[in-house]
Short mmCIF file of C-alpha atoms in Angstrom, two decimals:
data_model
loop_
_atom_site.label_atom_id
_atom_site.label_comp_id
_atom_site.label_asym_id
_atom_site.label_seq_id
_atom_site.Cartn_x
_atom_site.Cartn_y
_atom_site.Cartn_z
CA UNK A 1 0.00 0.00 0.00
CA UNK A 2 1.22 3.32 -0.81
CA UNK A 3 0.19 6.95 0.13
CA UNK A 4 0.77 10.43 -1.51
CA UNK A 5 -0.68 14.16 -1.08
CA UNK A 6 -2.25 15.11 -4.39
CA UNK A 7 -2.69 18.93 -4.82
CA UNK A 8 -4.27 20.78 -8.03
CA UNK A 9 -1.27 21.59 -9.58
CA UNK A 10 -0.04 17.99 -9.92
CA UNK A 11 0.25 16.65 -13.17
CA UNK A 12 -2.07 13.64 -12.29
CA UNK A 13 -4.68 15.67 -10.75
CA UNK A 14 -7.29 14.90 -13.66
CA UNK A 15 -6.86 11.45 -14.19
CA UNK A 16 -7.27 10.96 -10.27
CA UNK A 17 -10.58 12.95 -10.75
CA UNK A 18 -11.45 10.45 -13.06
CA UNK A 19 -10.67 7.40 -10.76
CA UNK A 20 -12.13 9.04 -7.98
CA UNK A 21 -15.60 9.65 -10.50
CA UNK A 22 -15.60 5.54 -10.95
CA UNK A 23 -16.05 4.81 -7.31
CA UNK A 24 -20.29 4.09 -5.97
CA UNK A 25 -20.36 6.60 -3.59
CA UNK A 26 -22.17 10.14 -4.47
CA UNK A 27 -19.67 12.04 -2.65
CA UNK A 28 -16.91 10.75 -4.14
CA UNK A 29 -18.72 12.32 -7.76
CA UNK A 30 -18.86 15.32 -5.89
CA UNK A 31 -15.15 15.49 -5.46
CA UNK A 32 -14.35 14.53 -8.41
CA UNK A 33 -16.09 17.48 -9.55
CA UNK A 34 -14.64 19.98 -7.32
CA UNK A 35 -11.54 18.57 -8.96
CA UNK A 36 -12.44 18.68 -12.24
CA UNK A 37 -13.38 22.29 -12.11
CA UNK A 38 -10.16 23.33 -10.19
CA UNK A 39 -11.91 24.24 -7.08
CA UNK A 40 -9.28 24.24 -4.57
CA UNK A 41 -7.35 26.63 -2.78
CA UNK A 42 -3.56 26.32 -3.69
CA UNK A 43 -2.80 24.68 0.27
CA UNK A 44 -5.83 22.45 -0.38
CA UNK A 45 -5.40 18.58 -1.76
CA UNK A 46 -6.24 15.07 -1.02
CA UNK A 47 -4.30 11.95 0.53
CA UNK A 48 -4.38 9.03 -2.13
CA UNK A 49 -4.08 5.34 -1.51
CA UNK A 50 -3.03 2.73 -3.82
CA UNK A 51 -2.22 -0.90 -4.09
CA UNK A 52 -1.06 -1.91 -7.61
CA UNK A 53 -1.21 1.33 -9.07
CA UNK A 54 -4.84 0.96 -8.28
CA UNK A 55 -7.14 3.90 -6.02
CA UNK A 56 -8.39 2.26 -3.21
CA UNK A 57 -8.96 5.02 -1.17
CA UNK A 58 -8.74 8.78 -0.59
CA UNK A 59 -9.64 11.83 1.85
CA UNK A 60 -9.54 15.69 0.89
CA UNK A 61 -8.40 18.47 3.48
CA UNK A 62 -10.17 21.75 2.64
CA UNK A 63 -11.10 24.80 4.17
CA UNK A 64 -14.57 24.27 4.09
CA UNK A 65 -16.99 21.48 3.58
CA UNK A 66 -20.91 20.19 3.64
CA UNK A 67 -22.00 22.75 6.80
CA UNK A 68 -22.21 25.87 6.95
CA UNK A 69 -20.01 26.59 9.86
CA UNK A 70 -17.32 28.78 10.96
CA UNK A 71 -15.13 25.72 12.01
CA UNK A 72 -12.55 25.62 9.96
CA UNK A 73 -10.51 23.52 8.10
CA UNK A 74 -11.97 19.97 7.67
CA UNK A 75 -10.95 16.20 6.45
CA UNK A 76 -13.52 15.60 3.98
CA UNK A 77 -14.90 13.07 2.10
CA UNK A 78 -12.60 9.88 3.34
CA UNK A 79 -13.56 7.07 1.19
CA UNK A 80 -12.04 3.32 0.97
CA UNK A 81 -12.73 0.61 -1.23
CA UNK A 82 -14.80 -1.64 0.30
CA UNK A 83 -12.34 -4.86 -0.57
CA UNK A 84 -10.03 -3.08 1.70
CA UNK A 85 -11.85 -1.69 4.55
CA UNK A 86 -10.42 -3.11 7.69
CA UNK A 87 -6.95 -2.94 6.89
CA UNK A 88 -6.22 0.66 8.57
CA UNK A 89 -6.63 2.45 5.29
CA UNK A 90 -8.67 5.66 6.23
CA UNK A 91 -6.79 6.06 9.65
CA UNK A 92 -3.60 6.30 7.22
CA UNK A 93 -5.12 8.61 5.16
CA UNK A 94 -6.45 10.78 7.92
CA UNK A 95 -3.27 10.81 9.86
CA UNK A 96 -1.65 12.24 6.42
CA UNK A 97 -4.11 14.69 6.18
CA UNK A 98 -3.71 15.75 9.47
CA UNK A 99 0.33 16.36 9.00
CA UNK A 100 -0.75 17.97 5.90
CA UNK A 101 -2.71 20.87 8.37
CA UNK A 102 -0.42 21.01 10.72
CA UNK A 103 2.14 21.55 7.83
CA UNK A 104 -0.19 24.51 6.68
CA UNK A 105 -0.48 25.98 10.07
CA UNK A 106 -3.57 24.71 11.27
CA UNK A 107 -3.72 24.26 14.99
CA UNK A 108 -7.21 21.69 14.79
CA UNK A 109 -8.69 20.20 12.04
CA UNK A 110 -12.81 19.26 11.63
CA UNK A 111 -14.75 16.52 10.17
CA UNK A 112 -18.21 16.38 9.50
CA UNK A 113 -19.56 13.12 9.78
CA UNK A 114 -22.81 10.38 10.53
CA UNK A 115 -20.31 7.89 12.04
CA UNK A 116 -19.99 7.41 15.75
CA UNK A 117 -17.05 6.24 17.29
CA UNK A 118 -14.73 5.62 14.27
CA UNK A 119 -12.79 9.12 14.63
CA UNK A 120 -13.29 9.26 18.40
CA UNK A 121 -10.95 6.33 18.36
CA UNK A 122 -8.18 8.68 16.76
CA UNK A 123 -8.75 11.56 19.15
CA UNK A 124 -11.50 13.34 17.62
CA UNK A 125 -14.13 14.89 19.70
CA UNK A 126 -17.79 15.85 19.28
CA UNK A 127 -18.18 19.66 19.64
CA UNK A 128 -21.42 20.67 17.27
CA UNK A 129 -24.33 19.00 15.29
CA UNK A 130 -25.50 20.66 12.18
CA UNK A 131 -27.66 19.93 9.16
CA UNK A 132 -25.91 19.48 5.71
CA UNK A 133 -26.37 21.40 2.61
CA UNK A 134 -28.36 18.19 1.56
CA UNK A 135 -30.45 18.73 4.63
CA UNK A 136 -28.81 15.41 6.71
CA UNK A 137 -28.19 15.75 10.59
CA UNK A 138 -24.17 15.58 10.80
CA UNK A 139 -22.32 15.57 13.81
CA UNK A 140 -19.21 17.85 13.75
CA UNK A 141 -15.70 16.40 15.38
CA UNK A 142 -12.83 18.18 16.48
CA UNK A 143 -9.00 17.39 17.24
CA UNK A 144 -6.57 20.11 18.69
CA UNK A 145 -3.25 19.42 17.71
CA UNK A 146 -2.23 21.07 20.61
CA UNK A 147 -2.72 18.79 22.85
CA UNK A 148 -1.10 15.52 20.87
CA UNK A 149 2.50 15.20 20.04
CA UNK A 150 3.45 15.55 16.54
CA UNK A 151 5.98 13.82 15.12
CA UNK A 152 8.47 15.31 12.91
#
């Protein structure tokens, strides 16, 4: 399994879009999207996993995402294949993203989310509740970097 950061001026940034577009999950055509049409901020990207040159899983860290909040930014949109859930894949990819933020400056990072318990188990807390732009109940996490050691 290997891992990379993917931002918008990478030369593979399109042809990940269109991976990203083939997998059954309605969010992940929304990223794709986003990608598509360039809409990210130049600090913005997304962690990529692959096995075999294949995509088998990915997460985006943005400055905004489905709420509107002021929280600020967020780990959106984390996604693995579901052959290889269970194998520690999307605490990777979080875990990059987060070194990603804390590269950028960001002293806590966000994620919107329906699941309970999966990012509590990585030091994320519970701090709002908010409906989506698609008009779902979400609950909204938190993790202060701050208060975890960071390794360099």
């Amino acid at each position: 399994m290997s891992y990379y950061v993917l931002k918008k001026k990478d030369s593979k940034w399109l042809s990940v879009a269109a991976e990203i577009n083939k997998a059954d999950w309605k969010a992940a055509k929304y990223l794709a999207k986003k990608m598509k049409n360039y809409d990210f901020k130049e600090w913005e990207g997304l962690v990529i996993s692959e096995n075999n040159d294949q995509i088998v899983g990915f997460c985006s860290f943005v400055l905004k995402d489905i709420v509107d909040l002021a929280y600020s930014p967020y780990i959106a949109i984390v996604y693995v294949d579901p052959t290889f859930r269970g194998k520690g894949i999307s605490k990777e990819l979080v875990e990059i993203a987060e070194q990603q933020l804390i590269t950028e400056g960001f002293q806590d990072v966000y994620i919107v989310t329906q699941h309970v318990g999966l990012y509590e188990k990585w030091g994320y807390s519970q701090i709002d509740e908010a409906e989506d732009k698609f008009g779902r109940s979400m609950r909204v996490l938190e993790k202060n970097f701050n208060t975890i050691s960071v390794v360099e």
